[in-house]
Short mmCIF file of C-alpha atoms in Angstrom, two decimals:
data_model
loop_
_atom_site.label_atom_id
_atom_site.label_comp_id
_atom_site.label_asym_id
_atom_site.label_seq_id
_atom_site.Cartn_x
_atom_site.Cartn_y
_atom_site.Cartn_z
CA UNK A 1 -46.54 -110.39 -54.21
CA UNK A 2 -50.39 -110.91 -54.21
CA UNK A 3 -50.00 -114.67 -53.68
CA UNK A 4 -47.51 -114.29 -50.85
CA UNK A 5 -50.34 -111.76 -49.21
CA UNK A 6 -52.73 -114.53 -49.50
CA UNK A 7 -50.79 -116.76 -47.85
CA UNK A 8 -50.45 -114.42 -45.06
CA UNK A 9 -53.73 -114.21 -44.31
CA UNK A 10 -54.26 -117.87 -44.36
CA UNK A 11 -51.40 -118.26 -41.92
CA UNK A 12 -52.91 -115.08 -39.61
CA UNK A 13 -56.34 -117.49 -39.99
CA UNK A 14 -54.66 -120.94 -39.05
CA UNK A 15 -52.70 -119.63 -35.90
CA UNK A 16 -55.21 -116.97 -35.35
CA UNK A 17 -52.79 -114.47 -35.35
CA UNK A 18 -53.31 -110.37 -35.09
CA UNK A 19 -50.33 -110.26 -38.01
CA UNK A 20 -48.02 -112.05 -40.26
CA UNK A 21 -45.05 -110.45 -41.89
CA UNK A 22 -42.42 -111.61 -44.28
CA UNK A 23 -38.73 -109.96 -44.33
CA UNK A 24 -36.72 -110.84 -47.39
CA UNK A 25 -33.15 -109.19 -48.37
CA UNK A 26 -32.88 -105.95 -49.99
CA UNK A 27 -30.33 -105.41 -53.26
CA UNK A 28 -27.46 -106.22 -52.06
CA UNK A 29 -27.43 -103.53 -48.91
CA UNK A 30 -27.58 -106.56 -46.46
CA UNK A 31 -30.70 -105.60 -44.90
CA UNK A 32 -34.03 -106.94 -44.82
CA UNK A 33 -37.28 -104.91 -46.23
CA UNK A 34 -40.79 -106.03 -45.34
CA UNK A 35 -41.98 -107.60 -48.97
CA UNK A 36 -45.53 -108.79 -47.61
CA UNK A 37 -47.55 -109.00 -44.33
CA UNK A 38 -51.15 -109.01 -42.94
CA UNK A 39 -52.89 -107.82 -39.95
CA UNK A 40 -55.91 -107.47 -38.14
CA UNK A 41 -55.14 -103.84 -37.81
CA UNK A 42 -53.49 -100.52 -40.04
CA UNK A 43 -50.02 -100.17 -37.99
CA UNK A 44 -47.14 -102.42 -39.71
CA UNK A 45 -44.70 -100.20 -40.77
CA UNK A 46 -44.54 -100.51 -44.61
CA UNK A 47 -41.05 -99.58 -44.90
CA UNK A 48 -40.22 -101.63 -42.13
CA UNK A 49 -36.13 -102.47 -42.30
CA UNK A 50 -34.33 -105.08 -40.17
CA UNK A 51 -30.58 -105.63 -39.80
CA UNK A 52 -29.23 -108.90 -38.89
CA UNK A 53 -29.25 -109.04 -34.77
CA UNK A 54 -31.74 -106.22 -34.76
CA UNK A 55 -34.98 -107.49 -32.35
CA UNK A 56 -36.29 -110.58 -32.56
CA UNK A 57 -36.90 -110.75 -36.70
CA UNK A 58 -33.60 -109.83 -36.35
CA UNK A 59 -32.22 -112.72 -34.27
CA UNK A 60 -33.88 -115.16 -36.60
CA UNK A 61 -31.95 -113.84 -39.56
CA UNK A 62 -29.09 -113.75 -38.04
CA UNK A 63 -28.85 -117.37 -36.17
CA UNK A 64 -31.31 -118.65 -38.85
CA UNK A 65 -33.04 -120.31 -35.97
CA UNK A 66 -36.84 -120.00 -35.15
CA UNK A 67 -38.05 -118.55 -32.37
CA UNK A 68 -41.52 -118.50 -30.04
CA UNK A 69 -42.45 -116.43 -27.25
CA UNK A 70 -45.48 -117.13 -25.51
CA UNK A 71 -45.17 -114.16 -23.14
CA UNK A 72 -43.74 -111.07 -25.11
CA UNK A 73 -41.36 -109.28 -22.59
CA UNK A 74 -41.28 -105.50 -24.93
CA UNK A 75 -38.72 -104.24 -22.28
CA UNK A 76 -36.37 -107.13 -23.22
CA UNK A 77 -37.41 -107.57 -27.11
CA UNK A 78 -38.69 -105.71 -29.97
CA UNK A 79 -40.51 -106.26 -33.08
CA UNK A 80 -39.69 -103.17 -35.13
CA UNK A 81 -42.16 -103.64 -37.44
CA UNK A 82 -44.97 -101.55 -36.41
CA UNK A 83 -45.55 -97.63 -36.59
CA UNK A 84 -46.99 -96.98 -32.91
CA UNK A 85 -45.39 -98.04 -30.11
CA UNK A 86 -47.97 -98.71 -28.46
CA UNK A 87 -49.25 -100.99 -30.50
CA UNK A 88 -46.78 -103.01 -29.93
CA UNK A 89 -47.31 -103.21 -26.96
CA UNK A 90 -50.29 -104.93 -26.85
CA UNK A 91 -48.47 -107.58 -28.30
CA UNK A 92 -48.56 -110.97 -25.87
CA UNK A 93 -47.27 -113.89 -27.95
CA UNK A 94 -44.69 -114.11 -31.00
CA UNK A 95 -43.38 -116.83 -33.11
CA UNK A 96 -40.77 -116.61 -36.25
CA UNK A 97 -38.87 -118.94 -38.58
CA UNK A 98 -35.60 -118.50 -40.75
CA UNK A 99 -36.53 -118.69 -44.83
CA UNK A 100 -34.10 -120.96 -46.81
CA UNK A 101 -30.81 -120.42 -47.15
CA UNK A 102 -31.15 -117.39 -45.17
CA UNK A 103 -33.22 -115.47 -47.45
CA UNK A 104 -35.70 -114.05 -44.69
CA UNK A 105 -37.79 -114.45 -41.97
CA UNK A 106 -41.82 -115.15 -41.51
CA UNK A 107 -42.89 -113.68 -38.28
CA UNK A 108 -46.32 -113.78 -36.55
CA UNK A 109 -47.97 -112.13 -33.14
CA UNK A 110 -50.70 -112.55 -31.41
CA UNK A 111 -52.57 -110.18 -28.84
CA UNK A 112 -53.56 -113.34 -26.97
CA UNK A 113 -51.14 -115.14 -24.17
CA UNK A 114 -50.83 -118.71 -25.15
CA UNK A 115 -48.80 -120.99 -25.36
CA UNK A 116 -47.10 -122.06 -28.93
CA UNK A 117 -46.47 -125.72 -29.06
CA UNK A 118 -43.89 -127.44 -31.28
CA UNK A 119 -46.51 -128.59 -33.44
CA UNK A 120 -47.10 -124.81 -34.03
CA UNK A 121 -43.40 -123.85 -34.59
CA UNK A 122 -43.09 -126.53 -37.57
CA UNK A 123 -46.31 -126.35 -39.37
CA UNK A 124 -45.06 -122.02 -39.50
CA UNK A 125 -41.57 -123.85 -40.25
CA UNK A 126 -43.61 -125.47 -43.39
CA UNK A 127 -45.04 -122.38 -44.34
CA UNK A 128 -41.83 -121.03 -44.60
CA UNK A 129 -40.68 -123.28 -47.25
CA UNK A 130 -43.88 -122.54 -49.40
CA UNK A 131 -43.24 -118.69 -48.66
CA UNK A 132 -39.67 -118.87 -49.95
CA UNK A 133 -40.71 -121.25 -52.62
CA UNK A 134 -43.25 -118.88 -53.48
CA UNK A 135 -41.19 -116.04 -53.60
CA UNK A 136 -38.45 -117.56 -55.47
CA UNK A 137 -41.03 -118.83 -58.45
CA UNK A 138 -41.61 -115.09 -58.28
CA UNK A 139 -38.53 -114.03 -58.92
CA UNK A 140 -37.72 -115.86 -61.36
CA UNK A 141 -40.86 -115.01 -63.20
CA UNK A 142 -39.69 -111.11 -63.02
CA UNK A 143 -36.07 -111.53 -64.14
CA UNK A 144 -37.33 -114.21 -66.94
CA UNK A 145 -39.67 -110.87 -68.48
CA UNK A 146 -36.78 -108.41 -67.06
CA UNK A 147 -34.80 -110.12 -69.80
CA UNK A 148 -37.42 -110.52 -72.43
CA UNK A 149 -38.17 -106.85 -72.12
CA UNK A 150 -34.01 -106.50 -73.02
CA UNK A 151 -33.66 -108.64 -75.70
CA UNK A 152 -37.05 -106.83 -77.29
CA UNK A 153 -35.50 -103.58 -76.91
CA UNK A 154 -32.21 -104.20 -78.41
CA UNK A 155 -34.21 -106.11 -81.60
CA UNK A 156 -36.28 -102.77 -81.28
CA UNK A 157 -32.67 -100.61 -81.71
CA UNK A 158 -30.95 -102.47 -84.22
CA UNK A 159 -33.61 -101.80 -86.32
CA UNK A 160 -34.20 -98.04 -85.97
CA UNK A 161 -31.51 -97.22 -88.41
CA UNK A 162 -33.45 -99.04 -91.54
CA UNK A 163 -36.66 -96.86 -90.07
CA UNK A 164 -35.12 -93.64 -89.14
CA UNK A 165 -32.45 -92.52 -91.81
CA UNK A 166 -31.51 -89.24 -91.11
CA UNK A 167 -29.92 -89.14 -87.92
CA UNK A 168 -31.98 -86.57 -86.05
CA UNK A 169 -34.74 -88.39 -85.80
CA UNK A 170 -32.88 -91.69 -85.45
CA UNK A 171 -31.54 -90.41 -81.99
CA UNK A 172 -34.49 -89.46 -80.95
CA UNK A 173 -36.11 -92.42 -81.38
CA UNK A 174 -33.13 -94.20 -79.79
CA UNK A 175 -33.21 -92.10 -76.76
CA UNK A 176 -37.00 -92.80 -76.03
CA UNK A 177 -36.95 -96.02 -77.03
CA UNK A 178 -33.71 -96.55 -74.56
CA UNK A 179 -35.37 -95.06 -72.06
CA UNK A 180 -38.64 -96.89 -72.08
CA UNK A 181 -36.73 -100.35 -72.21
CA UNK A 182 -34.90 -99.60 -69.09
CA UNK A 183 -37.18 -97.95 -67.09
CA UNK A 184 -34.95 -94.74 -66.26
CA UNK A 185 -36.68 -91.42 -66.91
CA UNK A 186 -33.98 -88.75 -68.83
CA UNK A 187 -31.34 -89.94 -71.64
CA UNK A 188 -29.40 -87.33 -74.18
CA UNK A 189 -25.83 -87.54 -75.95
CA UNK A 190 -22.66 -85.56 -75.64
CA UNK A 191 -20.85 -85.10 -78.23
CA UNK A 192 -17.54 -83.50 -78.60
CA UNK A 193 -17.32 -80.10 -80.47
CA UNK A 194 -14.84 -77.78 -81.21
CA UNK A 195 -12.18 -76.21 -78.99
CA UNK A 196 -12.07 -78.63 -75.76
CA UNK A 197 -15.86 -78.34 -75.30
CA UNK A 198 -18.93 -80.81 -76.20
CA UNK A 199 -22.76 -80.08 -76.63
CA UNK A 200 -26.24 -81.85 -76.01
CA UNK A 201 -26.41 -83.90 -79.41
CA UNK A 202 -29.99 -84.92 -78.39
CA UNK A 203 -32.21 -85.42 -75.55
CA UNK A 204 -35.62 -87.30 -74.65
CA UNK A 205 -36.51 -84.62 -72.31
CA UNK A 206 -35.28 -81.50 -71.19
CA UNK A 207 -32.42 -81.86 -68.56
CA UNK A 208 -32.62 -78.50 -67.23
CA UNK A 209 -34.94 -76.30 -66.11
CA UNK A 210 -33.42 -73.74 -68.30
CA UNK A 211 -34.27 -74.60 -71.65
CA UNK A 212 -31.48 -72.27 -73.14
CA UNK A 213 -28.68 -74.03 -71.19
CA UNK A 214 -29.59 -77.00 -73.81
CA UNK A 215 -27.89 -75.09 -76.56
CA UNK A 216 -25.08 -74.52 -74.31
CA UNK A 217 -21.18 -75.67 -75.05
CA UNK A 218 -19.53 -76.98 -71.34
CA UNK A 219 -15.71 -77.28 -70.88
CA UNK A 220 -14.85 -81.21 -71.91
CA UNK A 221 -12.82 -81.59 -68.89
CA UNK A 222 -15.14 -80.26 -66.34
CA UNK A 223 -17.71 -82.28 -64.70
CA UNK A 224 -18.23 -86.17 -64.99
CA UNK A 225 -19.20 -85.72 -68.38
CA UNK A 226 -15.92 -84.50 -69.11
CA UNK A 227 -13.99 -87.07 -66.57
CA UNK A 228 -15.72 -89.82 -68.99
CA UNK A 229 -14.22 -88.17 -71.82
CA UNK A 230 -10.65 -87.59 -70.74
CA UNK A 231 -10.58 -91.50 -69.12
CA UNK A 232 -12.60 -93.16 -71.69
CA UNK A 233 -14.39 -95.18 -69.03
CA UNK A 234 -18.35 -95.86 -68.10
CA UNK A 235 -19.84 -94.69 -64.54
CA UNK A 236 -22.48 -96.55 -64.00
CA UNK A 237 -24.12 -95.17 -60.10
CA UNK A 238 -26.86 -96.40 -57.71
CA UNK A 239 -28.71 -94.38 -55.51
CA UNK A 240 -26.12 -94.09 -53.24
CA UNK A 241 -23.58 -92.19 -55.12
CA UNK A 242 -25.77 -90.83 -58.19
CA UNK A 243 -27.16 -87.26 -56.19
CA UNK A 244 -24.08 -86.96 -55.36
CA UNK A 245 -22.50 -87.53 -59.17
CA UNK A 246 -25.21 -86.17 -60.83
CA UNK A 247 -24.83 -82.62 -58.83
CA UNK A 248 -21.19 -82.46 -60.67
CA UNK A 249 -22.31 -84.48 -64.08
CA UNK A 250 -21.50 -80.97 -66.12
CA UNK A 251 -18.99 -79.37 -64.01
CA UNK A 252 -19.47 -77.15 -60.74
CA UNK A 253 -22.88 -78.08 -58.81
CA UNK A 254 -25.47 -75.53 -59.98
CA UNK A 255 -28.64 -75.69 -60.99
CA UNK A 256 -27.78 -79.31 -62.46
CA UNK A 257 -30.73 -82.34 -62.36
CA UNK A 258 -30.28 -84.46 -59.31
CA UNK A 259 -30.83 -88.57 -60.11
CA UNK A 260 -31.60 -91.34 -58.06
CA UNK A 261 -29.56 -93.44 -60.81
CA UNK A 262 -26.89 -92.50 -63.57
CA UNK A 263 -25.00 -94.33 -66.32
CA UNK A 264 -22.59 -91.92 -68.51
CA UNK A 265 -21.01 -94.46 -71.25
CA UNK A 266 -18.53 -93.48 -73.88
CA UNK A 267 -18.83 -94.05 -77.32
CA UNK A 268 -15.84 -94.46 -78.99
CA UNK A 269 -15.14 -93.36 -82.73
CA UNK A 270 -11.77 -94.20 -84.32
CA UNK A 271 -10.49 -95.32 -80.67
CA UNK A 272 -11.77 -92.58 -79.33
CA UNK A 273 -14.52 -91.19 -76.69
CA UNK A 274 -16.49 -88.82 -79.11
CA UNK A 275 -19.49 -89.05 -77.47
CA UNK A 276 -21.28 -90.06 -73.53
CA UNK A 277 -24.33 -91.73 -73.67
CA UNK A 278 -26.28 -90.72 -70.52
CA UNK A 279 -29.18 -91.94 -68.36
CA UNK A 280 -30.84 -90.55 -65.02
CA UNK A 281 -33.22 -91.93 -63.54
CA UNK A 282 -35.63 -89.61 -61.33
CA UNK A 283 -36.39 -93.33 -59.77
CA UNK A 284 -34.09 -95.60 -58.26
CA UNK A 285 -33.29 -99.03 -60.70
CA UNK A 286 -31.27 -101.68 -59.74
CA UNK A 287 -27.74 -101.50 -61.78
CA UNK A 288 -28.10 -105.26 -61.84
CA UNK A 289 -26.06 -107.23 -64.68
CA UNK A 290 -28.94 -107.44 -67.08
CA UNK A 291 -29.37 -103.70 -67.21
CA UNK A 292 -25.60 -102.98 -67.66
CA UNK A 293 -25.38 -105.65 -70.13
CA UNK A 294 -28.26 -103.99 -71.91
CA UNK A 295 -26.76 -100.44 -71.22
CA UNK A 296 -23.36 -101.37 -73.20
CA UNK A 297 -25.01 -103.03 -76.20
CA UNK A 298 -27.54 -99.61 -76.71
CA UNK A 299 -24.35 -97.56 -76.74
CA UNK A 300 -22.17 -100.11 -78.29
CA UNK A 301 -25.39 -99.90 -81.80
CA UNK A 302 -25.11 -95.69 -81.24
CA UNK A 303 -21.44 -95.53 -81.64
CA UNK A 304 -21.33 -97.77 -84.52
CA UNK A 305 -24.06 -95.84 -86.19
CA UNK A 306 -22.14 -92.70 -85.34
CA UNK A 307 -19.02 -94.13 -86.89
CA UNK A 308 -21.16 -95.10 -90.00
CA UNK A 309 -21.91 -91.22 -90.07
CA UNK A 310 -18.53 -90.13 -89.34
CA UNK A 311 -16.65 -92.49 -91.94
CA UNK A 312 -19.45 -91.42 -94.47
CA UNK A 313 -18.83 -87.57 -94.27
CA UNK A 314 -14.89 -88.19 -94.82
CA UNK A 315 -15.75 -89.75 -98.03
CA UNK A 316 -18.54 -87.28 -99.38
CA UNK A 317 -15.64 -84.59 -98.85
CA UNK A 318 -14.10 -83.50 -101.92
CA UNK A 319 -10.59 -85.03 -102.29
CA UNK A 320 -7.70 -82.34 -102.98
CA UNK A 321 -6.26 -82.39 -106.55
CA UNK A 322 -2.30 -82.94 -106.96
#
């Protein structure tokens, strides 16, 4: 976003503006976030979140029109991108075009009354394009490493098993390394025990405050944990829902780590859930297709390896004699 901030400022210096901002959709929440602006001054609003309809950044979005106002009317209009109101309100002169496609808005004021000319309105209108042009390079450029950093991480995995025999420290090294590809803070294992209850297999980091409740054995059918168990079926939750799951991931909310984003995957051995992978984030991350596709494949190499173990400790039993 340095290069869009640039531009910015070369756009605040062409039209000699007090500020230039640029709206561009959130994930999927159909709102717009404020991804880069300049000003003259210290009062945008860097969390600054505009709804379809909602002032005049707003109206732009929504009837993907541009729009210029050479005498700012606040009583009839709003920006609703700066912290002080009254800051705003030295505001005499505003001017805003749609991005491509409907993917923003670039918006600039000006403290001065004058009078914006069409000329104006489509060399900002060109600036547009290079913005979402800009932008889009941009993204690209994340999601092309986003995906290199997946692929290296599941090369990474399938090869901890040849490094790491003994199975300890082969989860352990699978649980940090999971966590580091993904970006999401906590990860440990549940696996089922004896008499309808499972214990923490593993973690990367303690998940409770409580260091003894690690050892602990929790009802299987309690909690989400347990719902994954009983249903055999992945929860994969934003930050929407996951304080919400993660306050019930063991059973009754107490005293239980609260995460901005969870994934609880079962890992099935002999056709059955044996095992949850888990992962909470402290952080919110996206739960876009790359990271699910990445989460599956991590627990789809643990259960194998687990069923590697399992099917190996049937045959180093001793058989019965007839």
């Amino acid at each position: 976003m340095d290069c869009l901030h640039s531009l910015l400022g070369i756009i605040c210096s062409v039209f000699d503006a007090y500020s230039t901002v640029l709206f561009l959709p959130g994930p999927g929440d159909g709102e717009y976030h404020l991804a880069a602006r300049f000003s003259l001054g210290d009062d945008i609003d860097q969390g600054a979140v505009i709804t379809p309809g909602q002032g005049l950044v707003g109206w732009i979005i929504r009837n993907k029109s541009p729009l210029r106002i050479a005498n700012f009317d606040q009583k009839r209009s709003r920006l609703g991108y700066y912290r002080d109101k009254n800051e705003e309100k030295k505001i005499k002169a505003f001017m805003g075009c749609p991005l491509k496609g409907g993917e923003g808005a670039l918006c600039l004021d000006s403290k001065r009354t004058y009078s914006l000319s069409d000329k104006d309105l489509k060399i900002l209108d060109m600036f547009s394009s290079l913005a979402a042009d800009m932008q889009r390079a941009d993204s690209e450029s994340m999601q092309s490493l986003t995906e290199h950093r997946y692929y290296h991480g599941l090369r990474l995995l399938a090869g901890l098993r040849a490094r790491f025999p003994k199975w300890a420290e082969y989860l352990r090294h699978f649980l940090d390394l999971t966590c580091h590809t993904t970006e999401i803070s906590h990860a440990f294992l549940a696996v089922r025990g004896d008499k309808d209850t499972y214990v923490l297999e593993g973690y990367n980091q303690p998940v409770f405050e409580d260091t003894a409740r690690h050892a602990a054995a929790f009802p299987a059918k309690s909690g989400l944990i347990g719902w994954v168990f009983a249903n055999n079926k992945a929860v994969l939750s934003g930050e929407a829902e996951a304080r919400t799951a993660s306050s019930a991931l063991f059973g009754a909310p107490s005293n239980q780590p609260s995460f901005a984003v969870l994934a609880c995957l079962p890992l099935f051995i002999s056709r059955k859930t044996r095992a949850v992978l888990v992962l909470g984030g402290e952080t919110p991350v996206p739960l876009d297709d790359e990271l699910k596709n990445f989460l599956e494949m991590a627990a789809d190499h643990l259960a194998i390896h687990l069923e590697n173990l399992h099917l190996r400790s049937r045959l180093d039993k001793p058989h019965k004699k007839v």
